[in-house]
Coordinates of C-alpha atoms and ligand atoms in Angstrom, one line a residue:
M949 CA -2.0 -13.1 3.5
A950 CA -4.9 -10.8 4.5
H951 CA -4.6 -9.8 8.2
K952 CA -7.8 -10.3 10.1
K953 CA -7.3 -7.6 12.7
P954 CA -8.6 -4.2 11.6
Y955 CA -6.1 -1.3 11.6
S956 CA -7.1 2.1 12.9
I957 CA -5.0 5.2 13.0
T958 CA -5.7 8.7 14.3
T959 CA -4.1 12.2 14.0
P960 CA -4.5 14.9 16.6
I961 CA -7.6 16.9 16.0
Y962 CA -6.4 20.4 15.1
Y963 CA -7.4 23.7 16.7
V964 CA -9.6 25.8 14.5
N965 CA -8.4 29.1 15.6
D966 CA -6.1 29.3 12.7
R967 CA -5.5 27.9 9.2
P968 CA -3.6 24.7 8.5
H969 CA 0.2 24.7 8.0
I970 CA 2.9 22.3 7.2
G971 CA 2.9 20.8 10.7
H972 CA -0.8 19.8 10.5
C973 CA -0.3 18.5 7.0
Y974 CA 2.8 16.6 7.9
T975 CA 1.2 14.5 10.7
T976 CA -1.9 13.9 8.6
V977 CA 0.2 12.8 5.6
V978 CA 2.1 10.4 7.9
A979 CA -1.2 8.9 9.0
D980 CA -2.4 8.7 5.4
V981 CA 0.7 6.9 4.3
A982 CA 0.3 4.4 7.1
A983 CA -3.4 3.9 6.3
R984 CA -2.5 3.4 2.6
F985 CA 0.1 0.8 3.6
A986 CA -2.4 -0.9 5.8
R987 CA -5.0 -1.1 3.0
L988 CA -2.3 -2.3 0.7
L989 CA -1.5 -5.0 3.1
G990 CA -5.1 -6.1 3.1
R991 CA -6.1 -4.7 6.5
D992 CA -9.6 -3.4 7.1
T993 CA -8.6 0.2 7.9
F994 CA -10.0 3.2 9.6
F995 CA -8.3 6.5 9.5
L996 CA -9.6 9.4 11.7
T997 CA -8.7 13.0 11.7
G998 CA -10.6 16.2 12.5
T999 CA -10.7 19.5 14.4
D1000 CA -10.7 20.5 18.0
E1001 CA -13.2 23.3 18.3
H1002 CA -14.1 24.1 21.9
A1003 CA -10.9 25.8 22.9
E1004 CA -11.1 29.2 24.6
K1005 CA -8.7 30.6 22.0
V1006 CA -11.3 29.8 19.3
V1007 CA -13.8 32.1 21.2
K1008 CA -11.2 34.8 21.5
T1009 CA -10.1 34.8 17.8
A1010 CA -13.8 34.5 16.7
I1011 CA -14.7 37.6 18.6
E1012 CA -11.6 39.5 17.3
R1013 CA -12.7 38.6 13.8
G1014 CA -16.4 39.5 14.3
H1015 CA -17.7 36.0 14.2
T1016 CA -19.5 33.6 16.5
P1017 CA -17.3 30.7 17.7
Q1018 CA -19.4 28.3 15.5
E1019 CA -18.9 30.5 12.4
W1020 CA -15.2 30.8 13.0
A1021 CA -15.0 27.0 13.6
D1022 CA -16.9 26.3 10.4
I1023 CA -14.6 28.6 8.4
N1024 CA -11.5 27.0 9.6
A1025 CA -12.7 23.4 9.8
A1026 CA -13.5 23.9 6.1
E1027 CA -9.9 25.1 5.6
F1028 CA -8.6 21.9 7.1
V1029 CA -10.9 19.8 4.9
K1030 CA -9.7 21.7 1.9
A1031 CA -6.0 21.4 2.8
F1032 CA -6.3 17.7 3.4
K1033 CA -8.0 17.3 0.0
L1034 CA -5.2 19.2 -1.6
M1035 CA -2.7 16.9 0.2
S1036 CA -4.6 13.8 -1.2
I1037 CA -5.4 12.6 2.2
D1038 CA -7.9 9.8 2.2
Y1039 CA -9.4 9.8 5.7
D1040 CA -12.4 7.7 6.7
D1041 CA -13.8 10.3 9.0
F1042 CA -13.3 13.9 9.9
M1043 CA -14.5 14.5 13.4
R1044 CA -15.5 18.0 14.4
T1045 CA -15.9 18.3 18.2
S1046 CA -18.8 20.7 17.7
E1047 CA -20.8 17.9 16.1
D1048 CA -23.7 16.4 18.2
R1049 CA -22.4 12.9 17.8
H1050 CA -19.2 13.9 19.5
K1051 CA -20.7 16.1 22.2
G1052 CA -23.3 13.5 23.2
R1053 CA -20.8 10.6 23.5
A1054 CA -18.0 12.7 25.1
S1055 CA -20.5 13.8 27.8
S1056 CA -21.5 10.2 28.5
Y1057 CA -17.8 9.3 29.2
I1058 CA -17.4 12.2 31.5
K1059 CA -20.6 11.1 33.3
A1060 CA -19.3 7.6 33.6
L1061 CA -16.1 8.9 35.1
M1062 CA -18.0 11.0 37.6
D1063 CA -20.2 8.0 38.5
S1064 CA -17.1 5.9 39.2
R1065 CA -15.5 8.8 41.2
D1066 CA -12.6 9.0 38.8
I1067 CA -13.7 12.6 38.4
Y1068 CA -14.4 14.6 41.6
L1069 CA -14.9 18.2 42.6
G1070 CA -11.9 19.9 44.3
D1071 CA -10.0 23.1 44.6
Y1072 CA -7.4 24.1 42.1
K1073 CA -4.6 26.7 42.4
G1074 CA -2.0 26.8 39.7
W1075 CA -0.2 28.4 36.7
Y1076 CA -2.3 28.5 33.6
D1077 CA -0.9 29.1 30.1
P1078 CA -3.8 30.7 28.2
S1079 CA -2.1 30.3 24.8
Q1080 CA -1.8 26.5 25.2
E1081 CA -4.9 26.1 27.4
E1082 CA -3.0 24.1 29.9
Y1083 CA -1.9 24.3 33.5
L1084 CA 1.7 23.9 34.2
T1085 CA 3.3 22.4 37.3
E1086 CA 5.0 24.8 39.7
T1087 CA 8.4 23.3 38.6
V1088 CA 7.8 24.0 35.0
A1089 CA 6.3 27.4 35.6
K1090 CA 9.3 28.4 37.7
E1091 CA 11.8 27.0 35.2
H1092 CA 10.3 29.3 32.6
D1093 CA 10.1 32.3 34.9
Y1094 CA 6.4 32.1 35.0
T1095 CA 6.0 32.6 31.3
S1096 CA 4.7 30.2 28.7
P1097 CA 7.4 27.8 27.5
V1098 CA 5.8 27.9 24.1
T1099 CA 4.9 31.6 23.5
G1100 CA 6.9 33.4 26.3
K1101 CA 3.7 35.2 27.4
P1102 CA 3.1 35.5 31.2
L1103 CA 1.3 32.7 32.9
E1104 CA -1.9 33.4 34.9
E1105 CA -2.1 32.3 38.5
R1106 CA -5.6 30.8 38.7
S1107 CA -7.5 29.5 41.7
E1108 CA -10.8 27.9 41.3
K1109 CA -13.2 25.1 42.2
N1110 CA -12.5 22.5 39.7
Y1111 CA -13.3 18.9 38.7
F1112 CA -10.3 16.6 38.8
F1113 CA -9.4 13.4 37.1
R1114 CA -7.9 11.0 39.6
L1115 CA -4.7 10.4 37.5
S1116 CA -2.7 9.6 40.6
K1117 CA -4.7 6.4 41.0
Y1118 CA -3.4 5.0 37.7
E1119 CA 0.3 5.5 38.2
D1120 CA 1.2 1.9 38.8
R1121 CA -1.1 0.6 36.1
L1122 CA 0.4 3.1 33.6
H1123 CA 3.9 1.9 34.5
A1124 CA 2.8 -1.7 34.1
A1125 CA 1.1 -1.1 30.7
I1126 CA 4.1 0.8 29.3
D1127 CA 6.3 -2.1 30.5
K1128 CA 4.0 -4.6 28.8
G1129 CA 4.1 -2.5 25.7
V1130 CA 7.9 -2.8 25.6
K1131 CA 7.7 -6.5 25.9
G1132 CA 4.9 -6.7 23.4
E1133 CA 2.5 -8.3 25.9
P1134 CA -1.2 -7.9 25.8
G1135 CA -2.7 -5.1 27.8
G1136 CA 0.3 -2.9 27.1
Y1137 CA 0.9 0.1 24.8
R1138 CA 4.1 1.2 23.1
I1139 CA 5.4 4.7 23.2
L1140 CA 7.5 5.4 20.1
P1141 CA 10.2 6.5 19.3
D1142 CA 12.2 5.2 22.3
A1143 CA 13.6 8.6 23.2
R1144 CA 10.0 9.8 23.8
K1145 CA 9.1 6.7 25.8
N1146 CA 12.1 7.4 28.1
E1147 CA 11.0 11.0 28.6
V1148 CA 7.5 9.8 29.6
L1149 CA 9.0 7.3 32.0
G1150 CA 11.3 9.9 33.5
R1151 CA 8.4 12.2 34.1
L1152 CA 6.2 9.4 35.5
K1153 CA 8.9 8.7 38.1
Q1154 CA 8.3 12.2 39.5
G1155 CA 4.8 11.0 40.5
L1156 CA 1.4 11.9 39.2
N1157 CA -1.0 14.5 40.4
D1158 CA -4.6 14.5 39.7
V1159 CA -5.4 16.8 36.8
P1160 CA -8.1 19.4 36.4
V1161 CA -10.7 18.5 33.8
S1162 CA -13.1 21.5 33.9
R1163 CA -13.2 25.3 33.7
A1164 CA -15.7 27.5 35.5
V1165 CA -18.4 29.0 33.3
K1166 CA -17.6 32.8 33.3
E1167 CA -20.1 35.6 33.1
D1168 CA -19.2 36.3 29.5
D1169 CA -19.5 32.6 28.6
A1170 CA -19.9 32.2 24.9
D1171 CA -21.9 28.9 25.3
W1172 CA -19.0 27.1 23.7
G1173 CA -17.9 23.6 24.9
I1174 CA -19.5 20.8 26.7
L1175 CA -21.0 21.3 30.2
M1176 CA -19.9 19.0 33.0
P1177 CA -22.8 16.5 33.3
G1178 CA -25.1 17.7 36.1
D1179 CA -23.2 20.9 36.7
P1180 CA -24.0 23.9 34.5
T1181 CA -21.4 26.0 36.3
H1182 CA -18.5 24.1 34.7
R1183 CA -17.4 23.1 31.2
V1184 CA -15.3 20.1 30.3
Y1185 CA -11.7 21.2 29.8
V1186 CA -11.0 21.3 26.1
W1187 CA -8.2 18.8 26.2
I1188 CA -10.2 16.1 28.0
E1189 CA -13.0 16.6 25.6
A1190 CA -10.7 16.5 22.6
L1191 CA -9.1 13.2 23.6
C1192 CA -12.5 11.7 23.7
N1193 CA -12.9 12.2 20.0
Y1194 CA -10.8 9.0 19.3
L1195 CA -13.6 7.1 21.0
T1196 CA -16.6 9.1 20.0
A1197 CA -15.8 8.5 16.3
V1198 CA -16.0 4.7 16.7
D1199 CA -18.6 4.3 19.5
N1200 CA -21.4 4.8 17.0
T1201 CA -23.8 2.1 17.8
T1202 CA -25.7 3.9 20.6
E1203 CA -28.6 6.1 19.8
P1204 CA -29.4 8.9 19.3
N1205 CA -26.3 10.0 17.4
T1206 CA -25.6 7.0 15.1
T1207 CA -25.0 7.9 11.5
E1208 CA -26.5 5.2 9.5
T1209 CA -23.9 5.3 6.7
E1210 CA -21.0 4.7 9.1
G1211 CA -21.8 1.1 9.9
D1212 CA -20.7 -0.5 13.2
R1213 CA -17.3 0.8 14.0
S1214 CA -16.7 -0.9 17.3
K1215 CA -14.2 -3.2 15.6
Y1216 CA -11.9 -0.2 15.2
W1217 CA -11.3 0.2 18.9
P1218 CA -8.6 0.1 20.3
A1219 CA -6.8 2.4 17.9
S1220 CA -3.7 0.7 16.5
V1221 CA -1.8 4.0 16.4
H1222 CA -2.3 7.5 17.7
V1223 CA 0.2 9.8 15.8
M1224 CA 1.1 13.3 16.9
A1225 CA 4.1 15.5 17.5
K1226 CA 6.1 15.5 20.7
D1227 CA 4.3 18.7 22.0
I1228 CA 1.2 16.7 23.0
L1229 CA 2.7 13.4 23.9
W1230 CA 1.9 13.6 27.6
F1231 CA -1.8 13.9 27.0
H1232 CA -1.7 10.9 24.6
A1233 CA 0.8 8.7 26.5
V1234 CA -0.4 9.2 30.0
I1235 CA -3.7 11.1 30.5
W1236 CA -5.6 9.3 27.7
P1237 CA -4.5 5.8 28.6
A1238 CA -5.4 6.5 32.2
M1239 CA -8.8 7.8 31.1
L1240 CA -9.3 4.6 29.1
M1241 CA -8.4 2.5 32.1
A1242 CA -10.9 4.4 34.2
L1243 CA -13.5 3.8 31.5
G1244 CA -12.6 0.1 31.3
R1245 CA -11.7 0.4 27.6
P1246 CA -8.8 -1.3 25.9
L1247 CA -5.6 0.8 25.4
P1248 CA -4.2 1.8 22.0
G1249 CA -1.4 -0.2 20.5
V1250 CA 1.1 2.5 19.7
V1251 CA 1.4 6.2 20.7
Y1252 CA 3.8 7.7 18.2
A1253 CA 5.2 11.2 18.8
H1254 CA 7.3 12.6 15.9
A1255 CA 9.6 15.6 16.1
Y1256 CA 9.0 19.0 14.4
F1257 CA 9.4 20.5 11.0
V1258 CA 11.4 23.7 11.0
A1259 CA 11.5 26.2 8.0
E1260 CA 14.8 26.8 6.3
G1261 CA 16.6 25.8 9.4
V1262 CA 14.6 28.0 11.8
K1263 CA 11.9 27.0 14.3
M1264 CA 8.5 28.1 13.0
S1265 CA 6.7 30.6 15.2
K1266 CA 3.9 33.1 15.1
S1267 CA 6.3 35.9 16.1
L1268 CA 8.7 35.1 13.3
G1269 CA 5.8 34.7 10.9
N1270 CA 7.7 31.9 9.2
F1271 CA 5.1 29.1 9.2
I1272 CA 5.1 27.2 6.0
E1273 CA 1.4 27.7 5.2
I1274 CA -0.8 25.5 3.1
D1275 CA -0.6 28.1 0.3
Q1276 CA 3.1 27.4 0.0
L1277 CA 2.6 23.7 -0.3
E1278 CA -0.1 24.4 -2.9
A1279 CA 2.3 26.5 -4.9
Y1280 CA 4.6 23.5 -5.1
A1281 CA 1.7 21.3 -6.3
N1282 CA 0.8 23.9 -9.0
W1283 CA 4.4 24.5 -10.1
V1284 CA 5.0 23.9 -13.8
V1285 CA 8.8 23.4 -14.1
E1286 CA 10.7 24.7 -17.0
A1287 CA 11.6 21.3 -18.4
E1288 CA 7.9 20.4 -18.5
R1289 CA 7.0 23.6 -20.2
K1290 CA 9.6 23.0 -22.9
Q1291 CA 8.6 19.4 -23.4
A1292 CA 4.9 20.2 -23.6
D1293 CA 5.7 22.9 -26.2
K1294 CA 7.5 20.3 -28.2
E1295 CA 4.7 17.8 -28.0
G1296 CA 2.0 20.5 -28.6
R1297 CA 0.2 19.7 -25.3
E1298 CA -0.7 21.7 -22.2
P1299 CA 2.1 21.7 -19.6
R1300 CA 1.3 19.7 -16.4
P1301 CA 1.8 21.0 -12.9
M1302 CA 4.0 19.1 -10.6
G1303 CA 1.0 17.8 -8.5
I1304 CA 0.9 17.1 -4.8
D1305 CA 2.8 13.8 -4.8
P1306 CA 6.3 15.5 -4.7
V1307 CA 5.2 17.4 -1.6
R1308 CA 4.0 14.3 0.0
W1309 CA 7.2 12.6 -0.9
Y1310 CA 9.3 15.3 0.7
L1311 CA 7.1 15.3 3.9
A1312 CA 7.1 11.6 4.2
T1313 CA 10.7 10.8 3.4
Q1314 CA 12.4 13.9 4.8
G1315 CA 10.0 14.7 7.7
P1316 CA 10.6 14.4 11.4
L1317 CA 9.4 10.8 11.8
G1318 CA 11.7 9.7 14.7
A1319 CA 13.2 11.8 17.4
N1320 CA 15.0 14.6 15.3
D1321 CA 13.6 17.7 13.9
A1322 CA 13.6 18.1 10.1
D1323 CA 14.0 21.0 7.8
F1324 CA 11.7 22.2 4.9
A1325 CA 14.0 24.1 2.6
H1326 CA 13.5 25.0 -1.1
T1327 CA 16.9 23.8 -2.3
K1328 CA 16.6 20.6 -0.5
F1329 CA 13.1 20.1 -1.8
V1330 CA 14.4 20.4 -5.4
E1331 CA 17.4 18.1 -4.6
V1332 CA 15.2 15.4 -3.2
Y1333 CA 12.6 15.8 -6.0
N1334 CA 15.2 15.4 -8.7
A1335 CA 17.2 12.6 -7.1
D1336 CA 14.3 10.4 -5.9
L1337 CA 11.5 11.2 -8.3
A1338 CA 12.7 12.7 -11.6
N1339 CA 16.0 10.7 -11.8
G1340 CA 14.6 7.8 -9.6
I1341 CA 11.3 6.1 -10.2
G1342 CA 10.3 8.6 -13.0
N1343 CA 13.4 8.0 -15.1
C1344 CA 13.4 4.3 -14.5
A1345 CA 9.8 3.9 -15.6
S1346 CA 10.4 6.0 -18.7
R1347 CA 13.6 4.1 -19.6
V1348 CA 11.8 0.8 -19.4
G1349 CA 8.6 2.1 -21.1
N1350 CA 10.6 3.7 -23.9
M1351 CA 12.7 0.5 -24.6
I1352 CA 9.6 -1.6 -24.7
E1353 CA 8.0 0.8 -27.1
K1354 CA 11.0 1.0 -29.3
Y1355 CA 12.0 -2.6 -29.4
F1356 CA 8.7 -4.4 -28.9
G1357 CA 6.2 -2.0 -30.3
G1358 CA 4.9 -1.2 -26.8
E1359 CA 4.0 -4.7 -26.0
V1360 CA 5.3 -6.4 -22.8
P1361 CA 7.9 -8.9 -24.1
D1362 CA 8.0 -12.6 -23.3
Y1363 CA 10.3 -13.7 -20.5
S1364 CA 10.6 -17.3 -21.5
G1365 CA 14.2 -16.8 -22.6
T1366 CA 15.9 -16.9 -19.2
E1367 CA 16.0 -19.9 -17.1
Q1368 CA 17.6 -18.6 -13.9
V1369 CA 16.1 -16.2 -11.5
S1370 CA 17.0 -12.7 -12.5
T1371 CA 18.4 -10.1 -10.1
P1372 CA 15.3 -8.0 -10.0
Q1373 CA 13.2 -11.0 -9.3
K1374 CA 15.5 -12.0 -6.4
V1375 CA 15.2 -8.5 -5.0
C1376 CA 11.4 -8.8 -5.1
T1377 CA 11.4 -12.0 -3.2
G1378 CA 10.1 -11.6 0.4
I1379 CA 9.4 -7.9 0.1
T1380 CA 5.9 -8.3 1.5
N1381 CA 7.3 -9.6 4.7
D1382 CA 9.9 -6.8 4.8
V1383 CA 7.1 -4.2 4.4
L1384 CA 5.1 -6.0 7.1
E1385 CA 8.0 -5.9 9.5
G1386 CA 8.7 -2.3 9.0
F1387 CA 5.0 -1.5 9.2
E1388 CA 4.6 -3.2 12.5
R1389 CA 7.3 -0.9 14.0
F1390 CA 5.7 2.1 12.3
D1391 CA 8.8 2.5 10.3
L1392 CA 7.2 3.9 7.2
G1393 CA 10.5 5.1 6.0
I1394 CA 11.7 1.6 5.5
C1395 CA 8.5 0.5 3.8
T1396 CA 9.0 3.3 1.2
Q1397 CA 12.7 2.7 0.9
I1398 CA 12.1 -0.9 -0.1
G1399 CA 10.4 0.5 -3.2
V1400 CA 13.3 2.9 -3.8
M1401 CA 15.7 0.0 -3.4
L1402 CA 13.8 -1.9 -6.0
V1403 CA 14.0 1.0 -8.5
N1404 CA 17.7 1.2 -7.9
A1405 CA 18.1 -2.5 -8.4
V1406 CA 16.3 -2.1 -11.8
D1407 CA 18.7 0.8 -12.8
G1408 CA 21.7 -1.4 -11.8
Y1409 CA 20.3 -4.3 -13.8
I1410 CA 19.9 -2.2 -16.9
N1411 CA 23.4 -0.9 -16.6
E1412 CA 24.7 -4.5 -16.2
T1413 CA 22.6 -6.2 -18.9
R1414 CA 22.8 -3.2 -21.4
P1415 CA 19.5 -3.8 -23.2
F1416 CA 20.2 -0.9 -25.6
S1417 CA 23.3 -2.8 -26.8
L1418 CA 21.5 -6.1 -27.1
A1419 CA 18.9 -4.3 -29.2
K1420 CA 21.6 -3.8 -31.9
Q1421 CA 21.5 -7.5 -32.6
I1422 CA 17.8 -7.9 -32.1
D1423 CA 17.5 -10.0 -35.3
D1424 CA 19.5 -12.8 -33.7
T1425 CA 16.8 -15.0 -32.0
R1426 CA 19.0 -15.8 -29.0
V1427 CA 19.8 -12.1 -28.3
R1428 CA 16.1 -11.1 -28.9
E1429 CA 15.0 -13.7 -26.3
E1430 CA 17.6 -12.3 -23.9
L1431 CA 16.5 -8.7 -24.5
S1432 CA 12.9 -9.8 -24.1
S1433 CA 13.4 -11.3 -20.7
V1434 CA 15.7 -8.4 -19.5
L1435 CA 12.9 -5.9 -20.3
Y1436 CA 10.2 -8.1 -18.9
N1437 CA 12.2 -8.3 -15.6
C1438 CA 12.7 -4.6 -15.5
A1439 CA 9.0 -3.8 -16.2
E1440 CA 7.7 -6.4 -13.6
A1441 CA 10.1 -5.1 -11.0
V1442 CA 9.1 -1.5 -11.7
R1443 CA 5.4 -2.6 -11.3
I1444 CA 6.2 -4.2 -7.9
A1445 CA 8.2 -1.1 -6.8
S1446 CA 5.3 1.1 -7.8
L1447 CA 3.0 -0.7 -5.3
L1448 CA 5.4 0.1 -2.5
L1449 CA 5.7 3.8 -3.6
Y1450 CA 1.9 4.2 -3.9
P1451 CA 1.2 5.0 -0.3
V1452 CA 3.4 8.2 -0.6
L1453 CA 2.7 8.8 -4.3
P1454 CA -0.9 7.7 -4.9
N1455 CA -1.7 9.9 -7.8
K1456 CA 1.5 9.4 -9.8
M1457 CA 1.5 5.6 -9.3
A1458 CA -2.1 5.5 -10.4
E1459 CA -0.9 7.4 -13.5
L1460 CA 1.8 4.9 -14.2
W1461 CA -0.6 2.0 -13.8
R1462 CA -2.9 3.6 -16.3
H1463 CA -0.1 4.0 -18.8
W1464 CA 0.9 0.4 -18.3
H1465 CA -2.6 -1.0 -18.2
C1466 CA -1.9 -2.8 -15.0
S1467 CA -3.8 -1.0 -12.3
P1468 CA -4.3 -3.0 -9.1
L1469 CA -7.1 -0.5 -8.1
H1470 CA -10.8 -1.2 -8.4
D1471 CA -11.1 2.0 -10.4
P1472 CA -7.9 3.0 -12.2
D1473 CA -9.0 6.6 -12.3
D1474 CA -9.5 6.8 -8.6
P1475 CA -6.4 6.4 -6.5
N1476 CA -8.6 5.9 -3.4
S1477 CA -10.7 3.1 -4.8
G1478 CA -9.0 0.3 -3.0
F1479 CA -6.9 -2.7 -4.1
K1480 CA -8.2 -5.8 -5.9
A1481 CA -6.0 -8.0 -3.6
P1482 CA -3.5 -7.7 -0.8
L1483 CA 0.1 -6.9 -1.4
A1484 CA 1.2 -10.5 -1.1
E1485 CA -0.8 -11.4 -4.1
L1486 CA -0.3 -8.1 -6.1
A1487 CA 3.5 -8.3 -5.6
Q1488 CA 3.8 -11.9 -6.7
W1489 CA 6.3 -12.1 -9.5
G1490 CA 4.6 -13.6 -12.5
G1491 CA 1.4 -14.1 -10.4
E1492 CA -2.2 -13.2 -11.3
Y1493 CA -1.6 -9.4 -11.2
S1494 CA 1.8 -9.5 -13.0
L1495 CA 2.5 -8.0 -16.4
K1496 CA 1.6 -10.4 -19.1
P1497 CA 3.6 -10.9 -22.3
G1498 CA 1.8 -9.2 -25.2
Q1499 CA 0.0 -6.7 -23.0
K1500 CA 0.1 -3.1 -24.2
I1501 CA 2.3 -0.5 -22.4
D1502 CA 2.0 3.2 -23.3
K1503 CA 5.1 5.0 -22.4
G1504 CA 3.2 8.2 -21.6
A1505 CA 4.8 11.5 -20.6
A1506 CA 7.5 11.3 -18.0
L1507 CA 6.0 11.1 -14.5
F1508 CA 8.3 13.8 -13.0
M1509 CA 10.2 16.4 -15.0
R1510 CA 13.5 17.7 -13.6
A1511 CA 13.3 20.9 -11.7
S1512 CA 16.1 23.5 -11.0
A1513 CA 16.7 25.0 -7.6
E1514 CA 17.0 28.4 -9.2
E1515 CA 13.3 28.2 -10.3
T1516 CA 10.7 28.7 -7.6
P1517 CA 7.0 28.0 -7.8
P1518 CA 5.1 31.1 -8.7
G1519 CA 3.8 33.2 -5.8
M1520 CA 6.7 32.2 -3.5
Ligands
MSP2911 N1 -6.0 20.3 19.6 C1 -4.8 19.8 20.1 C2 -4.7 18.3 19.9 C3 -5.8 17.5 20.5 S1 -5.7 15.9 20.1 C4 -6.8 15.1 21.1 C5 -3.6 20.5 19.3 N2 -3.9 21.0 18.2 S2 -2.8 21.8 17.2 O1 -3.6 22.4 16.2 O2 -2.0 22.6 18.0 O3 -2.0 20.6 16.5 C6 -0.8 20.1 17.2 C7 -0.2 19.1 16.2 O4 0.0 19.6 14.9 C8 1.1 18.5 16.7 O5 1.0 17.5 17.6 C9 1.6 17.9 15.3 O6 0.8 16.8 15.0 C10 1.2 19.0 14.4 N3 2.2 20.0 14.3 C11 2.1 21.3 14.6 N4 3.3 21.9 14.4 C12 4.2 21.0 13.9 C13 5.5 21.1 13.4 N5 6.2 22.3 13.3 N6 6.1 20.0 12.9 C14 5.4 18.8 12.8 N7 4.1 18.7 13.3 C15 3.6 19.8 14.0 O7 -2.5 20.4 19.9

C-alpha cells in the first residue's frame, strides 16, 4: 500500500549561540520518529533540520568568546550535528543558513517579495526584545512592564527606517486557509494541536499589522547576515531569513547553488509538517504561510507546535542553570546498569551501556507532544524504562526467544497445529491502517502505543496458554503441536510489534532482528538503511516477511536490563 505522495518534515533551525539541550533534541527526535514512520509506511521521505546562524546574539556571543561569528557558528553547528548523531537522528539534510545555497536562494525570495511590493520601505518605532530578536506589540510590551516576557530583561525602544512585509494584506486569506485546513480542503493548512490553533485564531482576530523584515546595518556591523537585495544599508531580519530555509533546502534545481548529490527535491514542497514548540508558533502559523502566499507557493500541510519539557518539575532557564544538556542525555546512553554488569560478569563478556534508545523512548512517549508541558525527571525515567522496555518489549522478546531455544532448539516452530485464528494474530489484523490513521493526525503516541499493545497482548496470551506448562508434556504429539503454534504466534506477533516500535527504538529493534534473523532492513547492521517493503507487506501475518518454521532464532542477551532509581548514570 505504498503511498505515492512524498512526505517531508522539518524542525526549527536552532540558534548557534549555544550548545544543544533536551528541547532541541526533543523536537528533532519527534521529527525523526515521524520520518521513520513515514519511511516504514513506504513514503518517499525528506527530513530537514539545521541551524539558524545569522542572529545578532550569535555575533554578540562570538565576540565575547573571542571568535568570529563564522567560527562560533561552525563550533556550535558541529555540536548540533554531534548531538543529533548521538540521538540516532537520521535527517536527510542539515541546513546551515551561512551556507551559500541558503543565502543565494533566500535572497532571491526577498527580491521577489520586493518586486511584488509585498516588501516595502517604511518607518518603524517599537519595542525590541534583543534576547529573542523580535519586536513586541505595544500591548504585549506593556503587559510585561516593558521587559522581555522570556528573559525579563528591559525591552529597547527602537525607531528606524525599515523594510516591512505586508502581512495585513493576507489576513483574510490566512483565515480562509486555516478554515480549509480544519475541513481538510485543498489549499488549507492545519494548526495542531487544537488549543494552539485557537490561540492563533484569537490573535488573528485582533487584526494583523505589517511586520518589519530588516535591520539597519550599524557601524560595527560584523558582516553577518544577508543584505536586503539592492540596499546595502539593511540586512534581512534573521527570522524572515530563517523561515526561508524550509524552501531553500528543496529549491535546489536552480544554478548556481545546486548540489549534484541532492537530486531534484521539488517534489518535497510543500512540507507535510513543520514541527516546533509553541514559542515560535506565530512565525510558522501566520508569517510563514503569508510569505508563501506572497511568493505564490503552496502551503504546508500541518504546523504542529508542541509544549515544553521542564526539568524535575521546574521550567528550564538560563538563570536557574537547570537546562538538561546533551551531556546528561549522553550519560544515560552510556549508563551501564548494575543488573547488566552482573549478568555480563556471569557470562564473561563486556557489559553493554544502555544505548540511546531508552532516552528516545522517554522523549517520544513522555514528551510534550500535545498541549501540556512534560517533565524530565530521573525517577520517572527509570520507572518508564523498566515498565515499557525492560519489563515490556525486552522481557517479552526474551521470554519468547528463551522458550523457542529451550523447547525447539532455537528454531521457529511450526504453526500448523492450530486451525483457528489466534489472539495475537487477531490483534495484528488491521494494524497498518491504525498506524496510518494515527500518523495522518500526527499522533505518534498512538502509532507507538499500537506496538506496546501488541507486546501486552503477547504477554497476556502467554499467561493464558501457559506454554511452560505445555512443555512438560512435549512428548505428546498433540500437546507439542499446540506448544509449537503458541510459540509461533508469540514470535510472529513480537516481530510485528517490533516494526511499530522501530521508529522510536531503531537500534534496539535492529538488534532484535539480527538475533532473530528476520531483519526487514536492507542492511541488518545499519538501522538507517531503509526497509525492504512497506509496513503493509512487512506486517502481514504469515506473509513474505514473516517468521518461517525451521528458521533459526538466537535468544541473544536481553535487550534492556532493569535499572534501579537509586542508581544514576555516572557523571550525573
Ligand atoms: N532559530 C529559531 C527558529 C527558527 S525556525 C525557522 C529558534 N531557535 S531555538 O534554538 O531557540 O529553538 C527553539 C526550538 O527549540 C523550540 O521551538 C523547540 O522546538 C525547541 N525547544 C527549545 N526549548 C524547548 C523545551 N524546553 N521543550 C521542548 N522544546 C523546546 O527559535
